[in-house]
Amino acid sequence: MPTHLEQSLQRDIDRIHAKVCEMRDLIETSLRNAMTALLDANRQIAYAVILRDDLIDEKEKELDRLCLEFLVRQQPVAGKLRFAYSTIKMNQEMEQIGDYSENISRQALKIGELPDVVSRERFKEISDMSIKMFGDAIEAYLTENVDLARRTMAVEQAVDALKSRLNTDLVDLYKEGKIPFDVLRPLTTIARRMERVTDRCRNICMEIIYMCTGEYAKHEGSDIFRVL
């Protein structure tokens, strides 16, 4: 039977997990709605995403507070200390992803109606891949699944390649006079923001691997070292 201290520890972890899930749900919804605002030229949805960013910022502060309370109350060591540290770092990454959804919505407002020559399928594809990567990264965190974290990291390269193809297509359309610069610039910004979502997800996965194993490699090809 768990001791009182073990029960207290688990309650705090459960509270942190619950707050992470709240942030995940808010961010996934904002990302999906931001892309809907672009593809459907829906200004109302775009404004809703922009306003929703304040709620994501508030959840970030709440999660930070829970992590700090966990550190003070539990005085964790080793794995549980890595859990708190990695959650704080992950929280920063999630908040940035929320900012990207706001920025995408602002860019969508600049464009208005998406020209027919622009591939909606490409934008939907990069959006779907990025959102799934985010969801998988959070699932790897909640389940402490290192294998899932490593598999999820690999998606980043595919999204990078897709963004490059998308940008090439957009620049070609601009050179051919099929879209104006006022449309080209926000569209390439949106593609870059979706790609940046996967960069943040990769950082989250690296924190998960560190949390679970104590191994930390900041850059691909760098030495892995064990701490805590």
C-alpha positions as YAML, in Angstrom:
chain: A
units: angstrom
residues:
- id: 1
  name: MET
  ca: [0.00, 0.00, 0.00]
- id: 2
  name: PRO
  ca: [1.42, 3.43, -0.95]
- id: 3
  name: THR
  ca: [2.70, 5.55, 1.89]
- id: 4
  name: HIS
  ca: [1.30, 9.01, 2.63]
- id: 5
  name: LEU
  ca: [4.36, 10.57, 0.98]
- id: 6
  name: GLU
  ca: [3.95, 8.42, -2.13]
- id: 7
  name: GLN
  ca: [0.28, 9.34, -2.36]
- id: 8
  name: SER
  ca: [1.12, 13.03, -2.00]
- id: 9
  name: LEU
  ca: [3.76, 12.73, -4.71]
- id: 10
  name: GLN
  ca: [1.36, 11.02, -7.11]
- id: 11
  name: ARG
  ca: [-1.37, 13.60, -6.48]
- id: 12
  name: ASP
  ca: [1.01, 16.40, -7.42]
- id: 13
  name: ILE
  ca: [2.11, 14.54, -10.56]
- id: 14
  name: ASP
  ca: [-1.53, 13.95, -11.51]
- id: 15
  name: ARG
  ca: [-2.28, 17.67, -11.12]
- id: 16
  name: ILE
  ca: [0.62, 18.55, -13.39]
- id: 17
  name: HIS
  ca: [-0.45, 15.98, -15.97]
- id: 18
  name: ALA
  ca: [-4.01, 17.31, -15.91]
- id: 19
  name: LYS
  ca: [-2.78, 20.86, -16.55]
- id: 20
  name: VAL
  ca: [-0.58, 19.65, -19.41]
- id: 21
  name: CYS
  ca: [-3.64, 17.99, -20.94]
- id: 22
  name: GLU
  ca: [-5.58, 21.24, -20.63]
- id: 23
  name: MET
  ca: [-2.83, 23.09, -22.49]
- id: 24
  name: ARG
  ca: [-2.58, 20.35, -25.12]
- id: 25
  name: ASP
  ca: [-6.31, 20.54, -25.84]
- id: 26
  name: LEU
  ca: [-6.29, 24.34, -26.07]
- id: 27
  name: ILE
  ca: [-3.26, 24.41, -28.36]
- id: 28
  name: GLU
  ca: [-4.49, 21.64, -30.66]
- id: 29
  name: THR
  ca: [-7.82, 23.44, -31.03]
- id: 30
  name: SER
  ca: [-6.07, 26.74, -31.73]
- id: 31
  name: LEU
  ca: [-3.83, 25.18, -34.39]
- id: 32
  name: ARG
  ca: [-6.76, 23.50, -36.13]
- id: 33
  name: ASN
  ca: [-8.87, 26.64, -35.98]
- id: 34
  name: ALA
  ca: [-6.02, 28.79, -37.28]
- id: 35
  name: MET
  ca: [-5.74, 26.58, -40.36]
- id: 36
  name: THR
  ca: [-9.54, 26.60, -40.78]
- id: 37
  name: ALA
  ca: [-9.43, 30.40, -40.65]
- id: 38
  name: LEU
  ca: [-6.92, 30.34, -43.52]
- id: 39
  name: LEU
  ca: [-8.56, 27.71, -45.71]
- id: 40
  name: ASP
  ca: [-12.13, 28.98, -45.23]
- id: 41
  name: ALA
  ca: [-11.29, 32.70, -45.03]
- id: 42
  name: ASN
  ca: [-13.17, 32.76, -41.74]
- id: 43
  name: ARG
  ca: [-12.33, 36.00, -39.96]
- id: 44
  name: GLN
  ca: [-14.49, 35.16, -36.95]
- id: 45
  name: ILE
  ca: [-12.50, 31.99, -36.25]
- id: 46
  name: ALA
  ca: [-9.23, 33.87, -36.77]
- id: 47
  name: TYR
  ca: [-10.17, 36.48, -34.18]
- id: 48
  name: ALA
  ca: [-11.28, 33.74, -31.77]
- id: 49
  name: VAL
  ca: [-7.84, 32.08, -32.01]
- id: 50
  name: ILE
  ca: [-6.12, 35.40, -31.35]
- id: 51
  name: LEU
  ca: [-8.22, 36.04, -28.26]
- id: 52
  name: ARG
  ca: [-7.72, 32.45, -27.07]
- id: 53
  name: ASP
  ca: [-3.97, 32.99, -26.81]
- id: 54
  name: ASP
  ca: [-4.46, 34.82, -23.51]
- id: 55
  name: LEU
  ca: [-6.03, 31.67, -22.07]
- id: 56
  name: ILE
  ca: [-3.05, 29.58, -23.20]
- id: 57
  name: ASP
  ca: [-0.71, 32.09, -21.56]
- id: 58
  name: GLU
  ca: [-2.71, 31.81, -18.34]
- id: 59
  name: LYS
  ca: [-2.49, 28.00, -18.41]
- id: 60
  name: GLU
  ca: [1.27, 28.29, -18.90]
- id: 61
  name: LYS
  ca: [1.53, 30.33, -15.70]
- id: 62
  name: GLU
  ca: [-0.64, 27.84, -13.83]
- id: 63
  name: LEU
  ca: [1.53, 24.92, -14.95]
- id: 64
  name: ASP
  ca: [4.70, 26.75, -13.93]
- id: 65
  name: ARG
  ca: [3.18, 27.38, -10.51]
- id: 66
  name: LEU
  ca: [2.29, 23.69, -10.09]
- id: 67
  name: CYS
  ca: [5.84, 22.67, -11.01]
- id: 68
  name: LEU
  ca: [7.37, 25.13, -8.56]
- id: 69
  name: GLU
  ca: [5.02, 23.96, -5.82]
- id: 70
  name: PHE
  ca: [6.03, 20.38, -6.64]
- id: 71
  name: LEU
  ca: [9.71, 21.26, -6.24]
- id: 72
  name: VAL
  ca: [9.14, 22.99, -2.90]
- id: 73
  name: ARG
  ca: [6.71, 20.47, -1.43]
- id: 74
  name: GLN
  ca: [8.28, 17.22, -2.64]
- id: 75
  name: GLN
  ca: [11.96, 18.24, -2.84]
- id: 76
  name: PRO
  ca: [12.44, 15.63, -5.58]
- id: 77
  name: VAL
  ca: [15.70, 14.01, -6.63]
- id: 78
  name: ALA
  ca: [16.84, 12.04, -9.68]
- id: 79
  name: GLY
  ca: [13.92, 11.03, -11.92]
- id: 80
  name: LYS
  ca: [11.28, 13.16, -10.22]
- id: 81
  name: LEU
  ca: [13.57, 16.19, -10.33]
- id: 82
  name: ARG
  ca: [14.04, 15.61, -14.06]
- id: 83
  name: PHE
  ca: [10.25, 15.34, -14.37]
- id: 84
  name: ALA
  ca: [9.77, 18.81, -12.88]
- id: 85
  name: TYR
  ca: [12.63, 20.37, -14.84]
- id: 86
  name: SER
  ca: [11.52, 18.86, -18.16]
- id: 87
  name: THR
  ca: [7.90, 19.85, -17.60]
- id: 88
  name: ILE
  ca: [8.92, 23.47, -17.05]
- id: 89
  name: LYS
  ca: [11.00, 23.41, -20.24]
- id: 90
  name: MET
  ca: [8.19, 21.68, -22.15]
- id: 91
  name: ASN
  ca: [5.74, 24.28, -20.89]
- id: 92
  name: GLN
  ca: [7.79, 27.00, -22.55]
- id: 93
  name: GLU
  ca: [7.75, 25.09, -25.83]
- id: 94
  name: MET
  ca: [3.98, 24.61, -25.67]
- id: 95
  name: GLU
  ca: [3.38, 28.31, -25.04]
- id: 96
  name: GLN
  ca: [5.45, 29.11, -28.13]
- id: 97
  name: ILE
  ca: [3.32, 26.73, -30.19]
- id: 98
  name: GLY
  ca: [0.26, 28.58, -28.94]
- id: 99
  name: ASP
  ca: [1.85, 31.83, -30.13]
- id: 100
  name: TYR
  ca: [2.34, 30.30, -33.58]
- id: 101
  name: SER
  ca: [-1.38, 29.56, -33.89]
- id: 102
  name: GLU
  ca: [-2.12, 33.19, -33.04]
- id: 103
  name: ASN
  ca: [0.37, 34.39, -35.65]
- id: 104
  name: ILE
  ca: [-1.07, 32.06, -38.30]
- id: 105
  name: SER
  ca: [-4.50, 33.55, -37.64]
- id: 106
  name: ARG
  ca: [-3.13, 37.07, -38.01]
- id: 107
  name: GLN
  ca: [-1.54, 36.11, -41.32]
- id: 108
  name: ALA
  ca: [-4.83, 34.56, -42.47]
- id: 109
  name: LEU
  ca: [-6.58, 37.87, -41.80]
- id: 110
  name: LYS
  ca: [-4.07, 39.62, -44.09]
- id: 111
  name: ILE
  ca: [-4.81, 37.21, -46.93]
- id: 112
  name: GLY
  ca: [-8.58, 37.06, -46.81]
- id: 113
  name: GLU
  ca: [-9.82, 34.69, -49.51]
- id: 114
  name: LEU
  ca: [-7.16, 32.14, -50.45]
- id: 115
  name: PRO
  ca: [-6.48, 32.23, -54.23]
- id: 116
  name: ASP
  ca: [-7.63, 29.11, -56.09]
- id: 117
  name: VAL
  ca: [-4.13, 28.51, -57.49]
- id: 118
  name: VAL
  ca: [-2.75, 27.95, -53.98]
- id: 119
  name: SER
  ca: [-2.73, 24.30, -52.90]
- id: 120
  name: ARG
  ca: [-5.07, 23.93, -49.94]
- id: 121
  name: GLU
  ca: [-4.07, 20.27, -49.75]
- id: 122
  name: ARG
  ca: [-0.43, 21.15, -49.06]
- id: 123
  name: PHE
  ca: [-1.37, 23.51, -46.25]
- id: 124
  name: LYS
  ca: [-3.76, 20.97, -44.78]
- id: 125
  name: GLU
  ca: [-1.06, 18.29, -44.99]
- id: 126
  name: ILE
  ca: [1.58, 20.33, -43.18]
- id: 127
  name: SER
  ca: [-1.01, 21.33, -40.58]
- id: 128
  name: ASP
  ca: [-2.17, 17.74, -39.98]
- id: 129
  name: MET
  ca: [1.40, 16.46, -39.66]
- id: 130
  name: SER
  ca: [2.39, 19.21, -37.23]
- id: 131
  name: ILE
  ca: [-0.69, 18.80, -35.04]
- id: 132
  name: LYS
  ca: [-0.28, 15.01, -34.92]
- id: 133
  name: MET
  ca: [3.37, 15.42, -33.99]
- id: 134
  name: PHE
  ca: [2.36, 17.71, -31.14]
- id: 135
  name: GLY
  ca: [-0.25, 15.26, -29.88]
- id: 136
  name: ASP
  ca: [2.19, 12.35, -30.07]
- id: 137
  name: ALA
  ca: [4.85, 14.33, -28.20]
- id: 138
  name: ILE
  ca: [2.46, 15.06, -25.33]
- id: 139
  name: GLU
  ca: [1.33, 11.42, -25.29]
- id: 140
  name: ALA
  ca: [4.98, 10.34, -25.03]
- id: 141
  name: TYR
  ca: [5.35, 12.69, -22.05]
- id: 142
  name: LEU
  ca: [2.23, 11.47, -20.26]
- id: 143
  name: THR
  ca: [3.14, 7.80, -20.74]
- id: 144
  name: GLU
  ca: [6.92, 8.27, -20.39]
- id: 145
  name: ASN
  ca: [7.33, 6.48, -23.71]
- id: 146
  name: VAL
  ca: [10.87, 7.02, -24.96]
- id: 147
  name: ASP
  ca: [10.33, 4.99, -28.14]
- id: 148
  name: LEU
  ca: [7.33, 7.14, -29.09]
- id: 149
  name: ALA
  ca: [9.35, 10.29, -28.37]
- id: 150
  name: ARG
  ca: [12.14, 9.11, -30.70]
- id: 151
  name: ARG
  ca: [9.69, 8.15, -33.46]
- id: 152
  name: THR
  ca: [7.90, 11.46, -33.12]
- id: 153
  name: MET
  ca: [11.15, 13.41, -33.50]
- id: 154
  name: ALA
  ca: [11.65, 11.85, -36.94]
- id: 155
  name: VAL
  ca: [8.53, 13.57, -38.29]
- id: 156
  name: GLU
  ca: [10.29, 16.95, -38.18]
- id: 157
  name: GLN
  ca: [12.40, 16.19, -41.26]
- id: 158
  name: ALA
  ca: [9.34, 15.26, -43.32]
- id: 159
  name: VAL
  ca: [7.64, 18.53, -42.37]
- id: 160
  name: ASP
  ca: [10.81, 20.48, -43.22]
- id: 161
  name: ALA
  ca: [10.80, 18.91, -46.68]
- id: 162
  name: LEU
  ca: [7.10, 19.64, -47.15]
- id: 163
  name: LYS
  ca: [7.59, 23.28, -46.13]
- id: 164
  name: SER
  ca: [10.41, 23.62, -48.68]
- id: 165
  name: ARG
  ca: [8.22, 22.22, -51.47]
- id: 166
  name: LEU
  ca: [5.35, 24.46, -50.42]
- id: 167
  name: ASN
  ca: [7.55, 27.56, -50.41]
- id: 168
  name: THR
  ca: [8.95, 26.67, -53.83]
- id: 169
  name: ASP
  ca: [5.43, 26.34, -55.23]
- id: 170
  name: LEU
  ca: [4.39, 29.67, -53.71]
- id: 171
  name: VAL
  ca: [7.43, 31.52, -55.07]
- id: 172
  name: ASP
  ca: [6.77, 30.03, -58.52]
- id: 173
  name: LEU
  ca: [3.17, 31.28, -58.38]
- id: 174
  name: TYR
  ca: [4.44, 34.73, -57.45]
- id: 175
  name: LYS
  ca: [7.01, 34.77, -60.27]
- id: 176
  name: GLU
  ca: [4.29, 33.73, -62.73]
- id: 177
  name: GLY
  ca: [2.14, 36.63, -61.57]
- id: 178
  name: LYS
  ca: [-0.58, 34.35, -60.18]
- id: 179
  name: ILE
  ca: [-0.40, 35.67, -56.60]
- id: 180
  name: PRO
  ca: [0.70, 39.10, -55.34]
- id: 181
  name: PHE
  ca: [3.50, 39.65, -52.85]
- id: 182
  name: ASP
  ca: [0.88, 40.63, -50.25]
- id: 183
  name: VAL
  ca: [-0.35, 37.02, -50.44]
- id: 184
  name: LEU
  ca: [3.04, 35.35, -50.87]
- id: 185
  name: ARG
  ca: [4.55, 36.80, -47.72]
- id: 186
  name: PRO
  ca: [1.85, 35.75, -45.21]
- id: 187
  name: LEU
  ca: [1.54, 32.31, -46.83]
- id: 188
  name: THR
  ca: [5.27, 31.61, -46.52]
- id: 189
  name: THR
  ca: [5.09, 32.89, -42.93]
- id: 190
  name: ILE
  ca: [2.27, 30.43, -42.19]
- id: 191
  name: ALA
  ca: [4.27, 27.54, -43.68]
- id: 192
  name: ARG
  ca: [7.27, 28.57, -41.58]
- id: 193
  name: ARG
  ca: [5.17, 28.75, -38.42]
- id: 194
  name: MET
  ca: [3.76, 25.26, -38.98]
- id: 195
  name: GLU
  ca: [7.30, 23.98, -39.50]
- id: 196
  name: ARG
  ca: [8.35, 25.73, -36.30]
- id: 197
  name: VAL
  ca: [5.62, 23.82, -34.47]
- id: 198
  name: THR
  ca: [7.51, 20.63, -35.29]
- id: 199
  name: ASP
  ca: [10.80, 22.19, -34.15]
- id: 200
  name: ARG
  ca: [9.18, 22.84, -30.77]
- id: 201
  name: CYS
  ca: [7.76, 19.32, -30.72]
- id: 202
  name: ARG
  ca: [11.22, 17.94, -31.33]
- id: 203
  name: ASN
  ca: [12.48, 19.94, -28.35]
- id: 204
  name: ILE
  ca: [9.64, 18.51, -26.25]
- id: 205
  name: CYS
  ca: [10.64, 14.99, -27.29]
- id: 206
  name: MET
  ca: [14.24, 15.65, -26.32]
- id: 207
  name: GLU
  ca: [13.06, 16.77, -22.89]
- id: 208
  name: ILE
  ca: [11.00, 13.57, -22.57]
- id: 209
  name: ILE
  ca: [14.03, 11.43, -23.37]
- id: 210
  name: TYR
  ca: [16.04, 13.35, -20.78]
- id: 211
  name: MET
  ca: [13.22, 13.04, -18.24]
- id: 212
  name: CYS
  ca: [12.99, 9.28, -18.68]
- id: 213
  name: THR
  ca: [16.64, 8.33, -19.15]
- id: 214
  name: GLY
  ca: [18.80, 11.15, -17.83]
- id: 215
  name: GLU
  ca: [20.42, 11.32, -21.27]
- id: 216
  name: TYR
  ca: [20.52, 14.72, -22.90]
- id: 217
  name: ALA
  ca: [21.77, 15.59, -26.38]
- id: 218
  name: LYS
  ca: [21.04, 19.17, -27.33]
- id: 219
  name: HIS
  ca: [21.92, 18.82, -30.99]
- id: 220
  name: GLU
  ca: [21.91, 15.93, -33.39]
- id: 221
  name: GLY
  ca: [25.34, 14.37, -33.51]
- id: 222
  name: SER
  ca: [26.45, 15.90, -30.21]
- id: 223
  name: ASP
  ca: [27.64, 13.77, -27.34]
- id: 224
  name: ILE
  ca: [25.00, 12.41, -25.00]
- id: 225
  name: PHE
  ca: [25.72, 12.90, -21.34]
- id: 226
  name: ARG
  ca: [23.91, 11.68, -18.26]
- id: 227
  name: VAL
  ca: [22.94, 14.08, -15.48]
- id: 228
  name: LEU
  ca: [20.71, 13.95, -12.39]
...
